XYZ file of N, CA and C in Angstrom:
771
model
N 165.017 122.038 107.011
C 164.165 122.182 108.056
C 164.148 120.670 109.117
N 164.755 119.401 108.333
C 164.686 118.256 109.002
C 163.090 117.886 109.299
N 162.320 118.265 108.476
C 160.827 117.798 108.810
C 160.394 116.782 107.629
N 159.264 116.000 108.300
C 158.326 115.179 107.327
C 157.045 115.995 107.247
N 156.661 116.049 105.972
C 155.473 116.872 105.920
C 154.419 115.977 105.146
N 153.074 116.077 105.333
C 152.070 115.356 104.626
C 151.095 116.489 104.017
N 150.979 116.317 102.707
C 150.237 117.365 101.909
C 148.729 116.700 101.586
N 148.033 117.461 101.465
C 146.468 116.921 100.796
C 146.873 116.798 99.330
N 146.543 115.507 98.899
C 146.903 115.181 97.523
C 145.940 116.070 96.444
N 145.040 116.390 96.812
C 143.802 117.097 96.054
C 144.252 118.674 95.968
N 144.589 119.132 97.172
C 144.728 120.651 97.113
C 146.233 121.240 97.381
N 147.252 120.155 97.689
C 148.617 120.651 97.898
C 148.722 121.272 99.389
N 147.640 121.425 100.086
C 147.833 121.971 101.339
C 148.335 121.343 102.608
N 149.343 121.763 103.344
C 149.756 121.138 104.561
C 148.714 120.414 105.404
N 148.836 119.227 105.569
C 147.853 118.652 106.695
C 148.794 118.328 108.133
N 149.993 118.074 108.028
C 150.667 118.029 109.348
C 152.075 118.061 108.806
N 152.924 118.361 110.007
C 154.445 117.973 109.820
C 155.004 117.603 111.201
N 156.103 116.877 111.042
C 156.957 116.688 112.343
C 158.418 116.916 111.893
N 158.920 117.740 112.985
C 160.462 118.176 112.792
C 161.223 117.108 113.794
N 162.220 116.423 113.149
C 162.985 115.367 113.980
C 164.201 116.027 114.770
N 164.957 117.291 114.066
C 165.978 117.386 114.830
C 165.968 119.138 114.545
N 165.337 119.751 115.581
C 165.269 121.120 115.551
C 166.723 121.755 115.627
N 166.821 122.869 115.104
C 168.162 123.686 115.135
C 169.226 122.681 114.908
N 169.228 121.757 113.666
C 170.211 120.970 113.295
C 171.599 121.615 112.937
N 172.641 121.176 113.751
C 173.857 121.507 113.348
C 174.810 120.528 112.720
N 174.430 119.461 112.602
C 175.121 118.314 112.160
C 174.844 117.675 110.822
N 173.868 118.633 109.997
C 173.432 118.041 108.584
C 172.608 117.030 108.752
N 171.948 116.656 109.518
C 170.819 115.425 109.506
C 169.604 115.807 108.986
N 169.676 116.315 107.817
C 168.181 116.669 107.176
C 167.580 115.232 106.823
N 166.173 115.322 106.879
C 165.404 114.174 106.789
C 165.020 113.558 105.503
N 166.301 113.289 104.823
C 166.098 112.507 103.452
C 165.787 111.023 103.473
N 165.354 110.680 104.422
C 165.057 109.245 104.626
C 163.823 108.834 103.922
N 163.485 107.538 103.791
C 162.296 107.139 103.082
C 161.327 106.466 104.100
N 160.305 107.184 104.315
C 159.155 106.807 105.203
C 158.444 105.394 104.778
N 158.277 104.614 105.715
C 157.357 103.404 105.319
C 156.235 103.406 106.100
N 155.079 103.019 105.313
C 153.680 103.135 105.886
C 153.066 101.548 105.921
N 152.697 101.419 107.192
C 151.934 100.008 107.654
C 150.712 100.245 108.182
N 149.899 99.247 108.267
C 148.760 99.234 109.221
C 149.101 98.036 110.111
N 149.021 98.415 111.361
C 149.151 97.401 112.443
C 148.744 97.906 113.670
N 148.668 96.758 114.741
C 148.165 97.382 116.110
C 149.283 97.883 116.879
N 149.056 99.088 117.401
C 150.022 99.769 118.400
C 149.538 99.986 119.685
N 150.190 99.171 120.562
C 149.671 99.171 122.019
C 148.360 98.833 122.113
N 147.829 97.832 121.468
C 146.427 97.265 121.485
C 145.322 98.119 120.600
N 145.801 98.841 119.793
C 144.929 99.770 119.212
C 145.217 99.512 117.347
N 144.408 99.291 116.545
C 144.609 99.404 114.976
C 145.311 100.767 114.659
N 146.236 100.978 114.209
C 146.666 102.406 113.746
C 147.255 102.385 112.119
N 147.088 103.266 111.740
C 147.906 103.524 110.426
C 149.039 104.371 110.778
N 150.256 103.484 110.520
C 151.642 103.920 111.071
C 152.543 104.291 109.974
N 153.407 105.255 110.193
C 154.505 105.705 109.466
C 155.774 105.271 110.260
N 156.614 104.579 109.596
C 157.803 104.222 110.242
C 159.036 105.073 109.661
N 160.009 105.530 110.501
C 161.017 106.492 110.117
C 162.283 106.385 110.708
N 163.306 105.335 110.143
C 164.630 105.547 110.882
C 165.481 106.534 110.455
N 165.503 107.655 111.189
C 166.043 108.977 110.980
C 167.460 109.018 110.877
N 167.979 109.880 110.119
C 169.561 110.085 109.855
C 170.169 110.352 111.398
N 169.352 111.044 112.278
C 169.989 111.278 113.473
C 170.188 110.240 114.606
N 169.995 108.817 114.195
C 169.958 107.797 114.752
C 168.800 107.328 115.748
N 167.617 108.145 115.689
C 166.558 107.728 116.264
C 165.584 107.202 115.421
N 164.795 106.218 115.785
C 163.826 105.558 115.106
C 162.529 106.114 115.540
N 161.697 106.526 114.536
C 160.372 107.256 115.038
C 159.230 106.397 114.451
N 158.134 106.306 115.286
C 156.751 105.739 114.805
C 155.811 106.810 114.940
N 155.003 107.178 113.903
C 154.059 108.443 113.952
C 152.914 107.783 113.329
N 151.568 108.356 113.786
C 150.373 108.117 113.179
C 150.365 108.767 111.917
N 150.375 108.168 110.672
C 150.238 108.940 109.377
C 149.056 109.633 109.085
N 147.978 109.569 109.774
C 146.824 110.374 109.436
C 146.907 111.642 110.090
N 147.368 111.953 111.140
C 147.548 112.994 112.096
C 148.967 113.525 112.512
N 149.938 112.797 112.094
C 151.319 113.196 112.228
C 151.725 112.910 113.790
N 151.034 112.426 114.750
C 151.131 112.175 115.941
C 152.370 111.390 116.258
N 153.236 111.826 117.270
C 154.308 111.159 117.554
C 153.857 110.058 118.614
N 154.254 108.605 118.389
C 153.984 107.540 119.136
C 155.133 107.019 119.651
N 156.459 106.820 119.092
C 157.275 106.103 119.640
C 158.825 106.687 119.147
N 159.650 106.737 119.961
C 160.906 107.125 119.328
C 162.148 106.491 120.450
N 163.164 105.927 119.631
C 164.358 105.404 120.421
C 165.368 105.260 119.453
N 166.831 105.284 120.065
C 167.930 105.074 119.154
C 167.863 103.758 118.621
N 168.268 103.693 117.450
C 168.370 102.413 116.633
C 169.941 102.233 116.196
N 170.658 103.127 116.422
C 172.085 102.940 116.255
C 172.840 104.001 117.395
N 174.071 103.808 117.441
C 174.803 104.680 118.436
C 174.625 106.102 118.341
N 174.295 106.882 119.304
C 174.193 108.331 119.292
C 174.739 108.944 120.329
N 175.119 110.070 120.503
C 175.707 110.840 121.501
C 175.341 112.164 121.839
N 174.187 112.571 120.965
C 174.196 114.035 121.108
C 172.553 114.394 121.789
N 171.939 113.349 122.427
C 170.530 113.461 122.907
C 170.444 112.642 124.124
N 170.003 113.007 125.170
C 169.582 112.185 126.163
C 168.412 111.068 125.843
N 167.509 111.652 125.097
C 166.346 110.820 124.482
C 165.434 111.880 124.090
N 164.267 111.406 123.801
C 163.194 112.226 123.308
C 162.046 112.621 124.226
N 161.458 113.764 124.323
C 160.397 114.072 125.190
C 159.035 113.228 124.802
N 157.839 113.549 125.458
C 156.689 113.200 125.071
C 156.104 113.516 123.731
N 156.687 114.735 123.146
C 156.234 115.134 121.782
C 157.157 114.683 120.770
N 158.245 113.736 121.274
C 159.056 113.608 120.218
C 160.438 114.597 119.986
N 160.578 115.750 120.640
C 161.579 116.559 120.503
C 162.820 116.113 121.296
N 164.106 116.135 120.726
C 165.137 115.634 121.240
C 165.547 116.624 122.580
N 166.042 115.577 123.596
C 166.566 116.354 124.767
C 168.024 116.362 124.532
N 168.497 117.433 123.882
C 170.084 117.725 123.701
C 170.858 117.540 124.819
N 172.031 116.884 124.770
C 172.989 116.765 125.750
C 173.855 117.862 125.560
N 174.702 118.629 126.722
C 175.474 119.640 126.473
C 176.996 119.150 125.798
N 177.589 120.039 125.357
C 178.856 119.785 124.816
C 178.928 119.077 123.369
N 177.650 119.024 122.720
C 177.793 118.218 121.457
C 177.569 119.185 120.175
N 177.515 120.560 120.466
C 177.611 121.492 119.290
C 179.062 121.649 118.614
N 179.291 121.691 117.346
C 180.711 121.941 116.681
C 181.402 122.825 117.627
N 182.660 122.860 117.481
C 183.486 124.028 118.144
C 184.631 124.220 117.263
N 185.556 125.185 117.408
C 186.555 125.411 116.604
C 187.624 124.331 116.749
N 187.706 123.646 117.734
C 188.730 122.578 117.743
C 188.083 121.110 117.326
N 186.786 121.184 117.214
C 186.177 119.988 116.868
C 185.575 119.183 117.851
N 184.335 118.713 117.931
C 183.614 117.976 118.950
C 183.202 116.619 118.230
N 183.590 115.608 118.920
C 183.069 114.064 118.303
C 181.707 113.702 118.919
N 180.962 113.453 117.772
C 179.449 113.157 118.006
C 179.089 112.119 117.203
N 178.553 110.983 117.652
C 177.850 109.997 116.852
C 176.308 110.325 116.720
N 175.739 110.181 115.434
C 176.253 109.621 114.363
C 177.030 110.479 113.394
N 177.636 110.028 112.517
C 178.421 111.073 111.545
C 177.566 111.744 110.618
N 178.228 112.562 109.831
C 177.156 113.493 109.000
C 176.418 112.718 108.061
N 176.719 111.548 107.556
C 175.878 110.621 106.734
C 174.695 109.976 107.555
N 174.959 109.952 108.836
C 173.880 109.629 109.600
C 173.844 108.215 109.962
N 172.983 107.593 110.740
C 172.750 106.042 110.898
C 171.957 105.545 109.800
N 171.438 106.445 108.943
C 170.505 105.975 107.741
C 170.606 107.210 106.730
N 170.174 106.997 105.721
C 170.187 108.007 104.798
C 169.149 107.978 103.666
N 169.353 108.337 102.316
C 168.654 108.302 101.288
C 168.078 106.894 100.647
N 168.681 106.084 101.009
C 168.395 104.453 100.412
C 167.333 103.859 101.235
N 166.468 102.930 100.529
C 165.406 102.331 100.965
C 165.741 101.489 102.052
N 164.613 101.647 103.175
C 164.430 100.431 104.216
C 163.383 99.621 103.498
N 163.037 98.280 103.986
C 161.733 97.611 103.655
C 160.902 97.009 104.815
N 159.949 96.707 104.568
C 159.179 96.265 105.565
C 158.287 94.772 104.787
N 158.311 93.903 105.665
C 157.596 92.697 105.066
C 156.461 92.325 106.082
N 155.467 92.190 105.225
C 153.969 91.886 106.029
C 154.198 90.257 106.304
N 155.103 89.646 105.857
C 155.067 88.132 106.248
C 155.837 88.061 107.673
N 156.966 88.594 107.560
C 157.690 88.641 108.982
C 157.196 89.725 109.989
N 156.734 90.631 109.348
C 156.425 91.724 110.147
C 157.628 92.560 110.787
N 158.797 92.561 109.984
C 159.974 93.276 110.346
C 160.208 94.346 109.419
N 160.806 95.371 110.010
C 161.484 96.404 109.279
C 162.763 96.462 108.989
N 163.247 96.129 107.775
C 164.642 95.949 107.538
C 165.311 97.235 107.215
N 166.481 97.503 107.775
C 167.225 98.939 107.508
C 168.692 98.649 107.461
N 169.372 99.291 106.440
C 170.982 99.184 106.491
C 171.299 100.238 107.063
N 172.027 99.966 108.487
C 172.316 100.990 109.448
C 173.843 101.153 109.487
N 174.138 102.467 109.835
C 175.475 102.660 109.671
C 175.767 103.057 111.195
N 177.020 102.695 111.450
C 177.585 102.687 112.886
C 178.948 103.578 112.639
N 178.665 105.042 112.840
C 179.994 105.799 112.724
C 179.687 107.213 113.111
N 180.909 107.845 113.820
C 180.831 109.248 114.446
C 181.635 109.903 113.468
N 181.678 111.229 113.920
C 182.475 112.493 113.160
C 182.938 113.360 114.162
N 183.954 114.177 113.986
C 184.257 115.315 114.511
C 183.630 116.540 113.789
N 182.790 117.426 114.531
C 182.188 118.405 113.898
C 182.908 119.813 114.288
N 183.054 120.614 113.310
C 183.847 121.767 113.645
C 183.274 122.957 112.928
N 183.531 124.239 113.380
C 183.395 125.480 112.606
C 184.567 126.220 112.554
N 184.453 127.203 111.786
C 185.602 128.222 111.729
C 185.131 129.710 111.290
N 185.980 130.600 110.883
C 185.621 132.080 110.497
C 185.821 131.710 108.851
N 184.695 132.054 108.272
C 184.679 131.753 106.601
C 184.458 132.967 106.145
N 184.981 133.698 105.236
C 184.651 134.872 104.561
C 183.802 134.529 103.263
N 182.683 135.245 103.168
C 181.827 135.198 102.089
C 182.279 135.763 100.956
N 182.457 135.327 99.833
C 182.983 135.624 98.436
C 182.111 135.432 97.288
N 181.382 136.386 96.751
C 180.304 136.136 95.861
C 180.821 134.925 94.666
N 180.029 134.081 94.533
C 180.502 133.082 93.309
C 181.264 132.082 93.851
N 181.762 132.058 95.054
C 182.508 131.143 95.494
C 181.810 130.175 96.685
N 182.197 128.923 96.895
C 181.637 127.954 97.782
C 181.983 128.738 99.277
N 180.882 128.557 100.041
C 180.937 129.210 101.293
C 180.498 128.112 102.497
N 181.607 127.856 103.179
C 181.241 126.910 104.379
C 181.832 127.439 105.539
N 180.776 127.460 106.605
C 181.341 127.936 108.039
C 181.582 126.802 108.888
N 181.796 125.739 108.534
C 182.154 124.461 109.147
C 182.357 123.258 108.353
N 182.557 122.068 109.058
C 182.786 120.971 108.466
C 182.659 119.648 109.333
N 183.468 118.574 108.977
C 183.293 117.455 109.697
C 184.695 116.731 109.208
N 185.351 115.703 109.970
C 186.327 114.707 109.745
C 186.030 113.665 110.549
N 186.945 112.555 109.954
C 186.524 111.330 110.625
C 187.202 111.132 112.186
N 186.706 110.426 112.818
C 187.368 110.339 114.506
C 188.507 109.222 114.143
N 189.872 109.791 114.619
C 191.127 108.977 114.250
C 190.854 107.593 115.300
N 191.077 106.602 114.733
C 191.114 105.130 115.308
C 189.625 104.493 115.484
N 188.724 105.328 114.967
C 187.469 104.643 115.139
C 187.089 103.529 114.200
N 186.693 102.462 114.705
C 186.033 101.336 113.753
C 184.916 101.628 113.333
N 184.769 101.998 111.977
C 183.275 102.124 111.589
C 182.817 101.119 111.084
N 181.398 100.778 111.271
C 180.954 99.454 110.586
C 179.438 99.576 110.299
N 178.809 98.603 109.740
C 177.564 98.760 109.512
C 176.672 97.485 109.624
N 175.478 97.480 109.410
C 174.636 96.294 109.608
C 173.530 96.381 108.867
N 172.954 95.268 108.416
C 171.715 95.019 107.911
C 170.917 94.699 108.908
N 169.847 95.283 109.703
C 169.001 94.793 110.995
C 167.595 94.634 110.364
N 166.918 93.689 111.204
C 165.585 93.593 111.203
C 165.183 94.128 112.606
N 164.234 95.038 112.683
C 163.524 95.515 113.617
C 162.070 95.232 113.825
N 161.647 95.202 115.004
C 160.290 95.138 115.302
C 159.680 96.444 115.306
N 158.640 96.552 114.274
C 158.345 98.080 113.812
C 157.571 98.872 115.058
N 156.728 98.084 115.834
C 156.052 98.879 116.857
C 156.877 99.111 118.126
N 158.080 98.592 118.259
C 158.805 98.789 119.559
C 160.255 99.270 119.156
N 160.602 98.936 118.007
C 161.961 99.438 117.711
C 163.118 98.225 118.005
N 162.727 97.170 118.731
C 163.678 96.219 119.263
C 164.257 95.465 117.792
N 165.459 95.098 118.217
C 166.383 94.403 116.934
C 165.847 92.989 117.268
N 165.441 92.581 115.969
C 165.136 90.988 115.906
C 166.259 90.200 115.609
N 167.089 90.572 114.601
C 168.378 89.873 114.099
C 169.267 91.055 113.569
N 170.617 90.703 113.367
C 171.413 91.727 112.938
C 172.583 90.794 111.928
N 172.645 91.347 110.739
C 173.841 90.755 109.859
C 174.919 91.943 109.826
N 176.147 91.699 110.312
C 176.978 92.713 110.300
C 177.860 92.935 109.307
N 178.317 94.237 108.745
C 178.899 94.642 107.529
C 180.261 95.181 108.014
N 181.303 95.083 107.057
C 182.684 95.504 107.503
C 182.615 97.088 107.553
N 181.839 97.950 106.637
C 181.832 99.336 106.906
C 180.386 99.735 106.803
N 180.022 101.093 106.950
C 178.799 101.685 107.081
C 178.305 101.631 105.632
N 177.045 100.949 105.362
C 176.468 100.871 103.884
C 175.991 102.127 103.346
N 175.854 102.246 102.167
C 175.293 103.130 101.231
C 174.352 102.756 100.315
N 173.889 101.337 100.581
C 172.905 100.789 99.814
C 171.540 100.387 100.505
N 170.503 100.359 99.727
C 169.187 100.176 100.258
C 168.848 98.471 100.272
N 167.778 98.237 100.973
C 167.470 96.822 101.168
C 166.141 96.371 100.500
N 166.005 95.234 100.324
C 164.632 94.911 99.607
C 164.126 93.519 100.084
N 162.993 93.420 100.795
C 162.517 91.984 101.268
C 161.472 91.665 100.139
N 161.322 90.287 100.164
C 160.498 89.677 98.925
C 159.479 88.640 99.758
N 158.453 88.287 99.204
C 157.511 87.347 99.474
C 158.100 85.929 99.707
N 159.234 85.709 99.114
C 159.960 84.308 99.141
C 160.729 84.344 100.367
N 160.586 85.169 101.469
C 161.388 85.077 102.573
C 163.041 85.549 102.572
N 163.022 86.658 101.524
C 164.461 87.097 101.385
C 164.587 88.533 101.674
N 165.856 88.838 101.954
C 166.238 90.319 102.130
C 167.490 90.389 101.223
N 167.466 91.346 100.494
C 168.479 91.703 99.419
C 169.175 93.205 99.988
N 170.469 93.098 100.130
C 171.305 94.362 100.371
C 172.394 94.184 99.547
N 173.407 95.233 100.136
C 174.708 95.225 99.430
C 175.728 96.221 100.455
N 177.045 95.925 100.172
C 177.997 96.479 100.790
C 178.955 97.436 100.064
N 179.666 98.290 100.947
C 180.782 99.100 100.308
C 181.725 98.261 99.659
N 182.007 97.276 99.900
C 183.008 96.207 99.476
C 182.509 95.476 98.058
N 181.288 95.691 97.725
C 181.006 95.310 96.254
C 180.080 94.032 96.187
N 179.741 93.609 97.492
C 179.045 92.451 97.548
C 177.451 92.709 97.560
N 176.597 91.897 96.770
C 175.340 92.027 96.845
C 174.833 90.717 97.310
N 174.017 91.008 98.598
C 173.871 89.756 99.584
C 172.337 89.341 99.395
N 171.962 88.178 99.705
C 170.558 87.785 99.989
C 170.584 87.108 101.456
N 169.788 87.319 102.136
C 169.551 86.826 103.680
C 168.162 86.290 103.883
N 168.369 85.395 104.839
C 166.840 84.832 105.217
C 166.109 85.862 105.838
N 164.967 86.355 105.423
C 164.171 87.524 106.021
C 163.736 87.166 107.533
N 163.572 86.033 107.855
C 163.186 85.750 109.233
C 164.193 85.601 110.399
N 165.712 85.148 109.744
C 166.571 84.832 110.660
C 167.894 85.776 110.718
N 168.011 86.469 109.136
C 169.221 87.015 108.841
C 170.296 86.170 108.511
N 170.160 84.828 108.276
C 171.230 83.787 107.815
C 171.705 84.276 106.473
N 172.952 84.501 106.030
C 173.123 84.564 104.620
C 173.055 83.429 103.891
N 172.373 83.671 102.703
C 171.973 82.647 101.597
C 172.999 82.631 100.179
N 173.249 83.791 99.930
C 173.940 83.845 98.554
C 174.663 85.193 98.605
N 175.700 85.299 97.919
C 176.371 86.631 97.645
C 176.982 86.672 96.339
N 177.189 87.861 95.783
C 177.828 88.106 94.535
C 178.808 89.388 94.723
N 179.940 89.133 94.336
C 181.032 90.009 94.436
C 181.306 90.690 92.925
N 180.917 91.882 93.081
C 180.925 92.836 91.752
C 182.114 93.673 91.733
N 182.779 93.828 92.615
C 184.194 94.445 92.502
C 183.890 96.071 92.712
N 183.048 96.762 93.149
C 182.876 98.063 93.231
C 182.049 98.376 94.146
N 182.025 99.670 94.809
C 181.096 100.020 95.900
C 179.640 100.208 95.392
N 179.003 99.796 96.111
C 177.263 99.656 95.732
C 176.649 100.842 96.560
N 176.202 101.764 95.634
C 175.383 102.934 96.260
C 174.027 102.829 95.579
N 173.050 102.060 95.662
C 171.957 102.072 94.971
C 170.974 101.132 95.812
N 169.749 100.998 95.364
C 168.600 100.154 95.914
C 168.271 98.805 95.010
N 168.132 97.764 95.693
C 167.877 96.535 94.898
C 166.466 96.514 94.511
N 165.852 96.215 93.339
C 164.652 96.095 92.857
C 164.422 94.519 92.369
N 163.159 94.407 92.278
C 162.752 92.964 91.812
C 161.501 93.333 90.708
N 161.483 92.249 89.622
C 160.343 92.433 88.678
C 160.119 91.004 88.094
N 159.003 91.080 87.579
C 158.737 89.846 86.607
C 158.634 90.065 85.274
N 159.229 88.965 84.362
C 159.020 89.033 83.130
C 159.040 87.767 82.606
N 158.160 87.348 81.719
C 157.666 86.204 81.107
C 157.617 84.971 82.331
N 157.122 85.421 83.296
C 156.739 84.340 84.543
C 157.986 84.143 85.343
N 159.130 84.728 85.292
C 160.273 84.725 86.076
C 160.604 85.907 86.713
N 161.155 85.908 88.109
C 161.286 86.811 89.092
C 162.797 87.279 88.762
N 163.093 88.484 88.764
C 164.516 88.765 88.650
C 164.634 89.974 89.785
N 165.813 89.899 90.170
C 166.417 91.108 90.945
C 167.611 91.918 90.339
N 167.668 93.322 90.332
C 168.470 94.070 89.697
C 168.972 95.034 90.720
N 170.169 95.527 90.436
C 170.889 96.346 91.248
C 172.085 96.984 90.462
N 172.348 98.198 90.569
C 173.437 98.888 90.039
C 174.563 98.940 90.902
N 176.063 98.697 90.321
C 177.269 98.669 90.936
C 178.260 99.499 90.293
N 178.620 100.400 90.621
C 179.453 101.345 89.826
C 178.644 102.060 88.852
N 179.152 101.870 87.533
C 178.374 102.257 86.268
C 177.792 101.033 85.510
N 177.726 99.960 86.148
C 177.049 98.682 85.677
C 175.743 98.254 86.210
N 174.813 97.790 85.507
C 173.616 97.110 86.095
C 173.752 95.650 86.055
N 173.597 95.062 87.243
C 173.682 93.541 87.422
C 172.127 93.181 87.744
N 171.800 91.974 86.791
C 170.410 91.420 86.991
C 170.650 89.935 87.037
N 169.859 89.351 88.163
C 169.891 88.111 88.727
C 168.559 87.501 88.800
N 168.364 86.175 88.114
C 167.247 85.247 88.181
C 167.259 84.525 89.176
N 166.087 84.684 90.085
C 165.766 83.763 91.187
C 165.287 82.266 90.667
N 165.975 81.200 91.342
C 165.446 79.877 91.017
C 164.984 79.240 92.122
């Protein structure tokens, strides 16, 4: 249903919900990670929820009520003119799947996916591993057979498109880009920001990166030789800080010095 829901922790009752992509025909389910911060929004202190959605729009909600506060594209998108005052998309014609196929941005993997963004209370930036890619969406006649996979449509890559990605720092209350570190291909790895002014991320080409959290300047990298599809984490042991990340079927651990 492409919704974010808030439940009462004591009773399990629904407190509010927000639907990002009504009548989703591109598989942009809302599997992304919400980020909670307290900040001034348009001059008022608010409890905010930040949500860079798979559909390529960035949303800011009031997390106590679910009220829509802000929405704007944070990656290339061609399916909506924008969002109305309630946060519902204003769809563009000619963007639904067809038998021949319809090119639409973002791709089925979205501008963001299941992996984690990160917020730094020091820089006051939201860091997102952002995907810049489209897809050709199509449907066809599929006969249902019990016990067999049933798909009425699908997607394929856009011929000649140069897909790419970036680790971006966004200003959370406006969605503006503060800095960008470009990647060769759309990432499938999350990011981690630390109190030491670092942002860790990774690439499909096997690199684990450390960037300056304030500027995006690359500071360190490690080539692991395989696609990274995980989130970085940090922990303390015996007074030392470590950063760990899985790469392929291996776990890599680094000591910060």
